[in-house]
Amino acid sequence: MGNSSGTSKFEKAVTTADLQLFGKSTSIRWGELLEMRNNKNNQLIFLQEKYVRDLESCKKTIERCNKASMSTHPNIVSIYGCAGDEIPDKFTNMYKACIFFEHVSASLKSDIRNRINALIPPNLKASQFAIPSSHYFKDAEFSHMICQFVDALHFLQDNDVHIGDITPDVCFLSNNNTTIKLLDKTLIYGGVSSFELARRGSSHVFLTPIELENLRNQVEEEPYQDRFKADVFRLGMTLLECATLQKSSQLYDFNNYKIDLDLLSTRLVKVKERYSPFIYHLL
């Protein structure tokens, strides 16, 4: 990350001298993330170290990250900047670029879990407990969430970026869980697509029908499809999970590589009973 004084030649928007390691986490979706605390203002940020094989690739990574930091949107996780080293790592002989981005800890997954678990007695499982109506998203909340998703995806499409993996796990929340935040995963090392995650054995993904077909046929390459329409499909599965507070991953029969249309219809009936015609028809 440059020298200890934070004056690496390639450093642009973020200095490193005042950052202290606060914690770390590892995810199949993101790789390793470092939580860093700014000792000057106690602000938490995320840091990811990205290794590339040559100096030119390191420069391009930094250039792309810093370009992203200049283009902001309220529903996109902010990229604060990037720093890199001129000299390759002595152990790996690779060049390191460090990406700094907005710290987000809450997600739609955690929000849904809290809505389900808030009133469940300790001796009962969630499936044995009727969730009170007050714990579901209200129509106004749901409509606001949809608008934020649409704005974010429109912004990314304008910048020729598709997410490739939308689930409640990776839809982050800020401002007391009222603001949706998506992350441009193409900037993050380890930010792989839903299809690649499924090939690695994960069932917590939302695949399009053509992706299921490729998985059935053991095709390694990503299927040819409209990437942005695929993102909208995954968004639909995510919104259905929010509306029903039931995991949309349960709709997938990975043994037979298909979506359970009967179960899908049952859940849509529940949406129709609980929400406005606008939300039902949208889903």
PDB file of C-alpha atoms in Angstrom:
ATOM      1  CA  MET A   1       0.000   0.000   0.000  1.00  0.00           C
ATOM      2  CA  GLY A   2       2.942   2.231  -0.626  1.00  0.00           C
ATOM      3  CA  ASN A   3       5.217   3.262   2.217  1.00  0.00           C
ATOM      4  CA  SER A   4       4.075   3.831   5.776  1.00  0.00           C
ATOM      5  CA  SER A   5       3.637   7.554   5.267  1.00  0.00           C
ATOM      6  CA  GLY A   6       0.950   6.971   2.629  1.00  0.00           C
ATOM      7  CA  THR A   7       2.793   8.695  -0.226  1.00  0.00           C
ATOM      8  CA  SER A   8       2.787   5.897  -2.797  1.00  0.00           C
ATOM      9  CA  LYS A   9       3.242   7.266  -6.298  1.00  0.00           C
ATOM     10  CA  PHE A  10      -0.105   5.891  -7.472  1.00  0.00           C
ATOM     11  CA  GLU A  11      -2.133   6.931  -4.470  1.00  0.00           C
ATOM     12  CA  LYS A  12      -4.934   9.273  -5.482  1.00  0.00           C
ATOM     13  CA  ALA A  13      -7.870   9.980  -3.186  1.00  0.00           C
ATOM     14  CA  VAL A  14      -6.943   8.172   0.038  1.00  0.00           C
ATOM     15  CA  THR A  15      -3.871   8.341   2.249  1.00  0.00           C
ATOM     16  CA  THR A  16      -2.888   5.387   4.412  1.00  0.00           C
ATOM     17  CA  ALA A  17      -0.817   6.820   7.250  1.00  0.00           C
ATOM     18  CA  ASP A  18      -3.795   7.339   9.543  1.00  0.00           C
ATOM     19  CA  LEU A  19      -5.523   4.010   8.880  1.00  0.00           C
ATOM     20  CA  GLN A  20      -5.479   1.225  11.445  1.00  0.00           C
ATOM     21  CA  LEU A  21      -6.690  -2.344  10.979  1.00  0.00           C
ATOM     22  CA  PHE A  22      -9.964  -2.781  12.870  1.00  0.00           C
ATOM     23  CA  GLY A  23     -11.133  -6.206  11.678  1.00  0.00           C
ATOM     24  CA  LYS A  24     -11.384  -8.507   8.680  1.00  0.00           C
ATOM     25  CA  SER A  25     -13.869 -10.848   7.060  1.00  0.00           C
ATOM     26  CA  THR A  26     -13.818 -13.370   4.239  1.00  0.00           C
ATOM     27  CA  SER A  27     -16.661 -14.184   1.869  1.00  0.00           C
ATOM     28  CA  ILE A  28     -17.045 -16.442  -1.160  1.00  0.00           C
ATOM     29  CA  ARG A  29     -18.546 -13.407  -2.868  1.00  0.00           C
ATOM     30  CA  TRP A  30     -15.950 -10.778  -1.957  1.00  0.00           C
ATOM     31  CA  GLY A  31     -12.757 -12.521  -0.931  1.00  0.00           C
ATOM     32  CA  GLU A  32     -11.049 -10.915   2.061  1.00  0.00           C
ATOM     33  CA  LEU A  33     -12.132  -7.466   3.217  1.00  0.00           C
ATOM     34  CA  LEU A  34     -10.225  -5.418   5.766  1.00  0.00           C
ATOM     35  CA  GLU A  35     -12.063  -3.033   8.063  1.00  0.00           C
ATOM     36  CA  MET A  36      -9.903   0.037   8.588  1.00  0.00           C
ATOM     37  CA  ARG A  37     -10.407   2.857  11.066  1.00  0.00           C
ATOM     38  CA  ASN A  38      -9.291   6.395  10.324  1.00  0.00           C
ATOM     39  CA  ASN A  39      -7.579   7.471  13.536  1.00  0.00           C
ATOM     40  CA  LYS A  40      -8.294  11.127  12.804  1.00  0.00           C
ATOM     41  CA  ASN A  41     -12.086  10.903  12.709  1.00  0.00           C
ATOM     42  CA  ASN A  42     -12.836   7.274  13.729  1.00  0.00           C
ATOM     43  CA  GLN A  43     -14.517   6.669  10.365  1.00  0.00           C
ATOM     44  CA  LEU A  44     -14.636   3.013   9.282  1.00  0.00           C
ATOM     45  CA  ILE A  45     -13.919   2.118   5.672  1.00  0.00           C
ATOM     46  CA  PHE A  46     -13.359  -1.126   3.791  1.00  0.00           C
ATOM     47  CA  LEU A  47     -10.078  -1.990   2.142  1.00  0.00           C
ATOM     48  CA  GLN A  48      -9.407  -4.763  -0.320  1.00  0.00           C
ATOM     49  CA  GLU A  49      -5.995  -5.709  -1.612  1.00  0.00           C
ATOM     50  CA  LYS A  50      -5.988  -6.698  -5.269  1.00  0.00           C
ATOM     51  CA  TYR A  51      -2.926  -8.421  -6.745  1.00  0.00           C
ATOM     52  CA  VAL A  52      -2.059  -8.169 -10.444  1.00  0.00           C
ATOM     53  CA  ARG A  53       0.866  -9.570 -12.414  1.00  0.00           C
ATOM     54  CA  ASP A  54       2.363  -6.451 -13.988  1.00  0.00           C
ATOM     55  CA  LEU A  55       2.783  -2.762 -13.300  1.00  0.00           C
ATOM     56  CA  GLU A  56       0.611  -1.690 -16.235  1.00  0.00           C
ATOM     57  CA  SER A  57      -2.326  -3.730 -14.918  1.00  0.00           C
ATOM     58  CA  CYS A  58      -1.806  -2.174 -11.494  1.00  0.00           C
ATOM     59  CA  LYS A  59      -1.956   1.311 -13.023  1.00  0.00           C
ATOM     60  CA  LYS A  60      -5.121   0.454 -14.959  1.00  0.00           C
ATOM     61  CA  THR A  61      -6.804  -0.902 -11.820  1.00  0.00           C
ATOM     62  CA  ILE A  62      -6.006   2.274  -9.929  1.00  0.00           C
ATOM     63  CA  GLU A  63      -7.129   4.455 -12.822  1.00  0.00           C
ATOM     64  CA  ARG A  64     -10.451   2.616 -13.055  1.00  0.00           C
ATOM     65  CA  CYS A  65     -11.074   2.795  -9.304  1.00  0.00           C
ATOM     66  CA  ASN A  66     -10.304   6.472  -9.142  1.00  0.00           C
ATOM     67  CA  LYS A  67     -12.563   7.110 -12.138  1.00  0.00           C
ATOM     68  CA  ALA A  68     -15.319   5.269 -10.269  1.00  0.00           C
ATOM     69  CA  SER A  69     -14.683   7.429  -7.210  1.00  0.00           C
ATOM     70  CA  MET A  70     -15.516  10.499  -9.317  1.00  0.00           C
ATOM     71  CA  SER A  71     -18.896   9.092 -10.367  1.00  0.00           C
ATOM     72  CA  THR A  72     -21.190   8.784  -7.354  1.00  0.00           C
ATOM     73  CA  HIS A  73     -24.782   7.729  -6.793  1.00  0.00           C
ATOM     74  CA  PRO A  74     -26.701   7.592  -3.480  1.00  0.00           C
ATOM     75  CA  ASN A  75     -27.624   3.931  -4.046  1.00  0.00           C
ATOM     76  CA  ILE A  76     -24.152   2.729  -5.037  1.00  0.00           C
ATOM     77  CA  VAL A  77     -21.480   1.900  -2.451  1.00  0.00           C
ATOM     78  CA  SER A  78     -18.955   4.738  -2.746  1.00  0.00           C
ATOM     79  CA  ILE A  79     -15.424   4.027  -3.950  1.00  0.00           C
ATOM     80  CA  TYR A  80     -13.167   6.403  -2.047  1.00  0.00           C
ATOM     81  CA  GLY A  81     -10.014   5.784  -4.022  1.00  0.00           C
ATOM     82  CA  CYS A  82      -7.136   3.440  -4.698  1.00  0.00           C
ATOM     83  CA  ALA A  83      -3.438   3.161  -3.918  1.00  0.00           C
ATOM     84  CA  GLY A  84      -0.696   0.927  -5.294  1.00  0.00           C
ATOM     85  CA  ASP A  85       2.955  -0.052  -5.150  1.00  0.00           C
ATOM     86  CA  GLU A  86       5.626   0.524  -7.780  1.00  0.00           C
ATOM     87  CA  ILE A  87       7.593  -2.475  -6.540  1.00  0.00           C
ATOM     88  CA  PRO A  88       6.188  -6.029  -6.711  1.00  0.00           C
ATOM     89  CA  ASP A  89       5.533  -7.944  -3.511  1.00  0.00           C
ATOM     90  CA  LYS A  90       8.700  -9.846  -2.585  1.00  0.00           C
ATOM     91  CA  PHE A  91       6.786 -13.021  -1.728  1.00  0.00           C
ATOM     92  CA  THR A  92       4.336 -13.216  -4.655  1.00  0.00           C
ATOM     93  CA  ASN A  93       6.224 -11.111  -7.239  1.00  0.00           C
ATOM     94  CA  MET A  94       2.885  -9.431  -7.973  1.00  0.00           C
ATOM     95  CA  TYR A  95       1.832  -5.804  -7.799  1.00  0.00           C
ATOM     96  CA  LYS A  96      -0.676  -4.746  -5.178  1.00  0.00           C
ATOM     97  CA  ALA A  97      -3.514  -2.269  -5.613  1.00  0.00           C
ATOM     98  CA  CYS A  98      -5.567  -1.307  -2.563  1.00  0.00           C
ATOM     99  CA  ILE A  99      -9.195  -0.316  -3.085  1.00  0.00           C
ATOM    100  CA  PHE A 100     -10.867   1.855  -0.444  1.00  0.00           C
ATOM    101  CA  PHE A 101     -14.655   1.940  -0.301  1.00  0.00           C
ATOM    102  CA  GLU A 102     -17.614   2.844   1.857  1.00  0.00           C
ATOM    103  CA  HIS A 103     -18.156   0.806   5.015  1.00  0.00           C
ATOM    104  CA  VAL A 104     -21.569  -0.905   5.018  1.00  0.00           C
ATOM    105  CA  SER A 105     -22.515  -3.475   7.624  1.00  0.00           C
ATOM    106  CA  ALA A 106     -26.290  -3.991   7.298  1.00  0.00           C
ATOM    107  CA  SER A 107     -27.926  -5.788   4.377  1.00  0.00           C
ATOM    108  CA  LEU A 108     -31.383  -6.766   3.194  1.00  0.00           C
ATOM    109  CA  LYS A 109     -30.574 -10.274   4.420  1.00  0.00           C
ATOM    110  CA  SER A 110     -30.003  -9.039   7.975  1.00  0.00           C
ATOM    111  CA  ASP A 111     -33.091  -6.805   7.789  1.00  0.00           C
ATOM    112  CA  ILE A 112     -35.283  -9.732   6.667  1.00  0.00           C
ATOM    113  CA  ARG A 113     -33.804 -11.958   9.366  1.00  0.00           C
ATOM    114  CA  ASN A 114     -34.549  -9.345  12.030  1.00  0.00           C
ATOM    115  CA  ARG A 115     -38.138  -8.991  10.830  1.00  0.00           C
ATOM    116  CA  ILE A 116     -38.607 -12.758  11.106  1.00  0.00           C
ATOM    117  CA  ASN A 117     -36.782 -13.365  14.372  1.00  0.00           C
ATOM    118  CA  ALA A 118     -37.804 -10.292  16.374  1.00  0.00           C
ATOM    119  CA  LEU A 119     -40.809 -11.878  18.132  1.00  0.00           C
ATOM    120  CA  ILE A 120     -40.153 -15.595  17.738  1.00  0.00           C
ATOM    121  CA  PRO A 121     -40.065 -17.389  21.127  1.00  0.00           C
ATOM    122  CA  PRO A 122     -36.747 -19.184  21.698  1.00  0.00           C
ATOM    123  CA  ASN A 123     -38.448 -22.598  21.772  1.00  0.00           C
ATOM    124  CA  LEU A 124     -39.937 -22.228  18.266  1.00  0.00           C
ATOM    125  CA  LYS A 125     -38.447 -22.288  14.782  1.00  0.00           C
ATOM    126  CA  ALA A 126     -39.257 -19.509  12.318  1.00  0.00           C
ATOM    127  CA  SER A 127     -41.321 -21.937  10.207  1.00  0.00           C
ATOM    128  CA  GLN A 128     -43.546 -22.638  13.245  1.00  0.00           C
ATOM    129  CA  PHE A 129     -44.331 -19.007  13.978  1.00  0.00           C
ATOM    130  CA  ALA A 130     -46.782 -16.732  12.178  1.00  0.00           C
ATOM    131  CA  ILE A 131     -45.020 -13.478  11.363  1.00  0.00           C
ATOM    132  CA  PRO A 132     -47.137 -10.469  12.459  1.00  0.00           C
ATOM    133  CA  SER A 133     -48.351  -8.232   9.627  1.00  0.00           C
ATOM    134  CA  SER A 134     -46.525  -5.301  11.213  1.00  0.00           C
ATOM    135  CA  HIS A 135     -43.192  -6.980  10.507  1.00  0.00           C
ATOM    136  CA  TYR A 136     -43.646  -7.068   6.739  1.00  0.00           C
ATOM    137  CA  PHE A 137     -42.507  -4.185   4.549  1.00  0.00           C
ATOM    138  CA  LYS A 138     -45.223  -1.613   4.174  1.00  0.00           C
ATOM    139  CA  ASP A 139     -46.375  -0.623   0.679  1.00  0.00           C
ATOM    140  CA  ALA A 140     -44.651   2.745   0.927  1.00  0.00           C
ATOM    141  CA  GLU A 141     -41.387   1.143   2.103  1.00  0.00           C
ATOM    142  CA  PHE A 142     -41.526  -1.391  -0.692  1.00  0.00           C
ATOM    143  CA  SER A 143     -42.234   1.194  -3.374  1.00  0.00           C
ATOM    144  CA  HIS A 144     -39.371   3.350  -2.104  1.00  0.00           C
ATOM    145  CA  MET A 145     -37.044   0.343  -2.186  1.00  0.00           C
ATOM    146  CA  ILE A 146     -38.047  -0.481  -5.770  1.00  0.00           C
ATOM    147  CA  CYS A 147     -37.369   3.099  -6.885  1.00  0.00           C
ATOM    148  CA  GLN A 148     -33.893   2.980  -5.346  1.00  0.00           C
ATOM    149  CA  PHE A 149     -33.068  -0.320  -7.044  1.00  0.00           C
ATOM    150  CA  VAL A 150     -34.261   0.973 -10.414  1.00  0.00           C
ATOM    151  CA  ASP A 151     -32.237   4.184 -10.056  1.00  0.00           C
ATOM    152  CA  ALA A 152     -29.106   2.234  -9.094  1.00  0.00           C
ATOM    153  CA  LEU A 153     -29.384  -0.292 -11.933  1.00  0.00           C
ATOM    154  CA  HIS A 154     -30.125   2.478 -14.434  1.00  0.00           C
ATOM    155  CA  PHE A 155     -27.011   4.327 -13.271  1.00  0.00           C
ATOM    156  CA  LEU A 156     -24.873   1.194 -13.595  1.00  0.00           C
ATOM    157  CA  GLN A 157     -26.270   0.386 -17.033  1.00  0.00           C
ATOM    158  CA  ASP A 158     -25.467   3.928 -18.190  1.00  0.00           C
ATOM    159  CA  ASN A 159     -21.895   3.182 -17.105  1.00  0.00           C
ATOM    160  CA  ASP A 160     -21.956  -0.245 -18.837  1.00  0.00           C
ATOM    161  CA  VAL A 161     -21.745  -2.127 -15.537  1.00  0.00           C
ATOM    162  CA  HIS A 162     -23.851  -5.137 -14.589  1.00  0.00           C
ATOM    163  CA  ILE A 163     -23.851  -6.658 -11.104  1.00  0.00           C
ATOM    164  CA  GLY A 164     -24.146 -10.321 -12.063  1.00  0.00           C
ATOM    165  CA  ASP A 165     -25.094 -11.377  -8.532  1.00  0.00           C
ATOM    166  CA  ILE A 166     -28.059  -9.725  -6.791  1.00  0.00           C
ATOM    167  CA  THR A 167     -29.414 -11.329  -3.613  1.00  0.00           C
ATOM    168  CA  PRO A 168     -30.423  -9.918  -0.205  1.00  0.00           C
ATOM    169  CA  ASP A 169     -26.894 -10.841   0.964  1.00  0.00           C
ATOM    170  CA  VAL A 170     -25.289  -8.248  -1.287  1.00  0.00           C
ATOM    171  CA  CYS A 171     -27.902  -5.481  -1.165  1.00  0.00           C
ATOM    172  CA  PHE A 172     -26.529  -3.261   1.561  1.00  0.00           C
ATOM    173  CA  LEU A 173     -28.360  -0.752   3.751  1.00  0.00           C
ATOM    174  CA  SER A 174     -27.456   2.578   5.317  1.00  0.00           C
ATOM    175  CA  ASN A 175     -29.243   5.494   7.025  1.00  0.00           C
ATOM    176  CA  ASN A 176     -31.101   3.309   9.522  1.00  0.00           C
ATOM    177  CA  ASN A 177     -31.870   0.693   6.863  1.00  0.00           C
ATOM    178  CA  THR A 178     -33.722   3.160   4.624  1.00  0.00           C
ATOM    179  CA  THR A 179     -31.173   3.490   1.810  1.00  0.00           C
ATOM    180  CA  ILE A 180     -30.305   0.643  -0.570  1.00  0.00           C
ATOM    181  CA  LYS A 181     -26.648   0.324  -1.613  1.00  0.00           C
ATOM    182  CA  LEU A 182     -25.373  -1.827  -4.484  1.00  0.00           C
ATOM    183  CA  LEU A 183     -21.693  -2.424  -5.171  1.00  0.00           C
ATOM    184  CA  ASP A 184     -19.949  -2.409  -8.529  1.00  0.00           C
ATOM    185  CA  LYS A 185     -18.459  -5.876  -8.033  1.00  0.00           C
ATOM    186  CA  THR A 186     -16.257  -5.599 -11.111  1.00  0.00           C
ATOM    187  CA  LEU A 187     -13.948  -3.412  -9.027  1.00  0.00           C
ATOM    188  CA  ILE A 188     -13.678  -5.937  -6.228  1.00  0.00           C
ATOM    189  CA  TYR A 189     -11.343  -8.905  -6.401  1.00  0.00           C
ATOM    190  CA  GLY A 190     -13.376 -12.066  -5.896  1.00  0.00           C
ATOM    191  CA  GLY A 191     -16.612 -10.392  -6.986  1.00  0.00           C
ATOM    192  CA  VAL A 192     -17.829 -13.348  -9.035  1.00  0.00           C
ATOM    193  CA  SER A 193     -21.166 -13.872 -10.780  1.00  0.00           C
ATOM    194  CA  SER A 194     -24.121 -15.954  -9.596  1.00  0.00           C
ATOM    195  CA  PHE A 195     -23.383 -18.521 -12.298  1.00  0.00           C
ATOM    196  CA  GLU A 196     -19.781 -18.925 -11.162  1.00  0.00           C
ATOM    197  CA  LEU A 197     -20.886 -19.195  -7.536  1.00  0.00           C
ATOM    198  CA  ALA A 198     -23.334 -21.947  -8.529  1.00  0.00           C
ATOM    199  CA  ARG A 199     -20.556 -23.777 -10.383  1.00  0.00           C
ATOM    200  CA  ARG A 200     -18.583 -23.690  -7.136  1.00  0.00           C
ATOM    201  CA  GLY A 201     -21.467 -25.357  -5.324  1.00  0.00           C
ATOM    202  CA  SER A 202     -23.349 -22.430  -3.786  1.00  0.00           C
ATOM    203  CA  SER A 203     -27.150 -22.711  -3.694  1.00  0.00           C
ATOM    204  CA  HIS A 204     -27.645 -19.183  -2.328  1.00  0.00           C
ATOM    205  CA  VAL A 205     -27.832 -17.628  -5.788  1.00  0.00           C
ATOM    206  CA  PHE A 206     -30.583 -16.568  -8.160  1.00  0.00           C
ATOM    207  CA  LEU A 207     -29.958 -18.093 -11.584  1.00  0.00           C
ATOM    208  CA  THR A 208     -31.803 -17.305 -14.791  1.00  0.00           C
ATOM    209  CA  PRO A 209     -33.349 -20.244 -16.689  1.00  0.00           C
ATOM    210  CA  ILE A 210     -30.551 -20.233 -19.275  1.00  0.00           C
ATOM    211  CA  GLU A 211     -27.955 -20.323 -16.498  1.00  0.00           C
ATOM    212  CA  LEU A 212     -29.705 -23.333 -14.989  1.00  0.00           C
ATOM    213  CA  GLU A 213     -29.557 -25.019 -18.396  1.00  0.00           C
ATOM    214  CA  ASN A 214     -25.821 -24.361 -18.692  1.00  0.00           C
ATOM    215  CA  LEU A 215     -25.327 -25.700 -15.185  1.00  0.00           C
ATOM    216  CA  ARG A 216     -27.259 -28.859 -16.116  1.00  0.00           C
ATOM    217  CA  ASN A 217     -25.076 -29.335 -19.207  1.00  0.00           C
ATOM    218  CA  GLN A 218     -21.895 -28.613 -17.204  1.00  0.00           C
ATOM    219  CA  VAL A 219     -21.008 -25.703 -19.465  1.00  0.00           C
ATOM    220  CA  GLU A 220     -18.245 -23.705 -17.791  1.00  0.00           C
ATOM    221  CA  GLU A 221     -18.703 -20.460 -19.699  1.00  0.00           C
ATOM    222  CA  GLU A 222     -21.238 -17.825 -18.753  1.00  0.00           C
ATOM    223  CA  PRO A 223     -24.288 -18.203 -21.018  1.00  0.00           C
ATOM    224  CA  TYR A 224     -24.966 -15.644 -23.708  1.00  0.00           C
ATOM    225  CA  GLN A 225     -27.802 -13.482 -22.406  1.00  0.00           C
ATOM    226  CA  ASP A 226     -28.684  -9.849 -21.891  1.00  0.00           C
ATOM    227  CA  ARG A 227     -26.642  -9.112 -18.759  1.00  0.00           C
ATOM    228  CA  PHE A 228     -28.855  -6.250 -17.656  1.00  0.00           C
ATOM    229  CA  LYS A 229     -32.057  -8.277 -18.060  1.00  0.00           C
ATOM    230  CA  ALA A 230     -30.388 -11.001 -15.979  1.00  0.00           C
ATOM    231  CA  ASP A 231     -29.760  -8.412 -13.246  1.00  0.00           C
ATOM    232  CA  VAL A 232     -33.458  -7.449 -13.367  1.00  0.00           C
ATOM    233  CA  PHE A 233     -34.418 -11.135 -13.019  1.00  0.00           C
ATOM    234  CA  ARG A 234     -32.234 -11.447  -9.913  1.00  0.00           C
ATOM    235  CA  LEU A 235     -33.699  -8.218  -8.580  1.00  0.00           C
ATOM    236  CA  GLY A 236     -37.186  -9.722  -8.994  1.00  0.00           C
ATOM    237  CA  MET A 237     -36.180 -12.753  -6.919  1.00  0.00           C
ATOM    238  CA  THR A 238     -34.706 -10.435  -4.280  1.00  0.00           C
ATOM    239  CA  LEU A 239     -37.866  -8.325  -4.100  1.00  0.00           C
ATOM    240  CA  LEU A 240     -40.009 -11.473  -3.854  1.00  0.00           C
ATOM    241  CA  GLU A 241     -37.954 -12.536  -0.827  1.00  0.00           C
ATOM    242  CA  CYS A 242     -38.514  -9.115   0.724  1.00  0.00           C
ATOM    243  CA  ALA A 243     -42.246  -9.274   0.054  1.00  0.00           C
ATOM    244  CA  THR A 244     -42.787 -12.773   1.472  1.00  0.00           C
ATOM    245  CA  LEU A 245     -39.961 -12.892   4.041  1.00  0.00           C
ATOM    246  CA  GLN A 246     -39.247 -16.358   2.623  1.00  0.00           C
ATOM    247  CA  LYS A 247     -35.999 -17.348   0.906  1.00  0.00           C
ATOM    248  CA  SER A 248     -36.269 -17.210  -2.860  1.00  0.00           C
ATOM    249  CA  SER A 249     -33.448 -19.757  -3.054  1.00  0.00           C
ATOM    250  CA  GLN A 250     -36.091 -22.299  -1.957  1.00  0.00           C
ATOM    251  CA  LEU A 251     -37.729 -21.846  -5.369  1.00  0.00           C
ATOM    252  CA  TYR A 252     -34.760 -23.568  -7.024  1.00  0.00           C
ATOM    253  CA  ASP A 253     -34.617 -27.311  -7.568  1.00  0.00           C
ATOM    254  CA  PHE A 254     -30.909 -27.757  -8.191  1.00  0.00           C
ATOM    255  CA  ASN A 255     -31.269 -31.528  -8.451  1.00  0.00           C
ATOM    256  CA  ASN A 256     -33.376 -31.087 -11.574  1.00  0.00           C
ATOM    257  CA  TYR A 257     -32.003 -27.671 -12.595  1.00  0.00           C
ATOM    258  CA  LYS A 258     -35.324 -25.882 -12.644  1.00  0.00           C
ATOM    259  CA  ILE A 259     -37.444 -23.320 -10.816  1.00  0.00           C
ATOM    260  CA  ASP A 260     -40.426 -24.662  -8.878  1.00  0.00           C
ATOM    261  CA  LEU A 261     -43.195 -22.779 -10.677  1.00  0.00           C
ATOM    262  CA  ASP A 262     -45.935 -24.092  -8.373  1.00  0.00           C
ATOM    263  CA  LEU A 263     -44.170 -22.742  -5.301  1.00  0.00           C
ATOM    264  CA  LEU A 264     -43.457 -19.505  -7.146  1.00  0.00           C
ATOM    265  CA  SER A 265     -47.190 -19.146  -7.929  1.00  0.00           C
ATOM    266  CA  THR A 266     -48.097 -19.794  -4.285  1.00  0.00           C
ATOM    267  CA  ARG A 267     -45.774 -17.033  -3.118  1.00  0.00           C
ATOM    268  CA  LEU A 268     -47.069 -14.592  -5.717  1.00  0.00           C
ATOM    269  CA  VAL A 269     -50.604 -15.230  -4.429  1.00  0.00           C
ATOM    270  CA  LYS A 270     -49.368 -14.171  -0.979  1.00  0.00           C
ATOM    271  CA  VAL A 271     -47.906 -11.017  -2.485  1.00  0.00           C
ATOM    272  CA  LYS A 272     -51.247 -10.281  -4.163  1.00  0.00           C
ATOM    273  CA  GLU A 273     -53.054 -10.674  -0.832  1.00  0.00           C
ATOM    274  CA  ARG A 274     -50.675  -8.445   1.099  1.00  0.00           C
ATOM    275  CA  TYR A 275     -49.581  -5.695  -1.287  1.00  0.00           C
ATOM    276  CA  SER A 276     -51.050  -3.214  -3.749  1.00  0.00           C
ATOM    277  CA  PRO A 277     -51.821  -4.220  -7.348  1.00  0.00           C
ATOM    278  CA  PHE A 278     -48.837  -2.105  -8.467  1.00  0.00           C
ATOM    279  CA  ILE A 279     -46.346  -4.147  -6.461  1.00  0.00           C
ATOM    280  CA  TYR A 280     -47.999  -7.461  -7.333  1.00  0.00           C
ATOM    281  CA  HIS A 281     -47.973  -6.780 -11.083  1.00  0.00           C
ATOM    282  CA  LEU A 282     -44.410  -5.493 -10.908  1.00  0.00           C
ATOM    283  CA  LEU A 283     -43.244  -8.763  -9.380  1.00  0.00           C
TER     284      LEU A 283
END
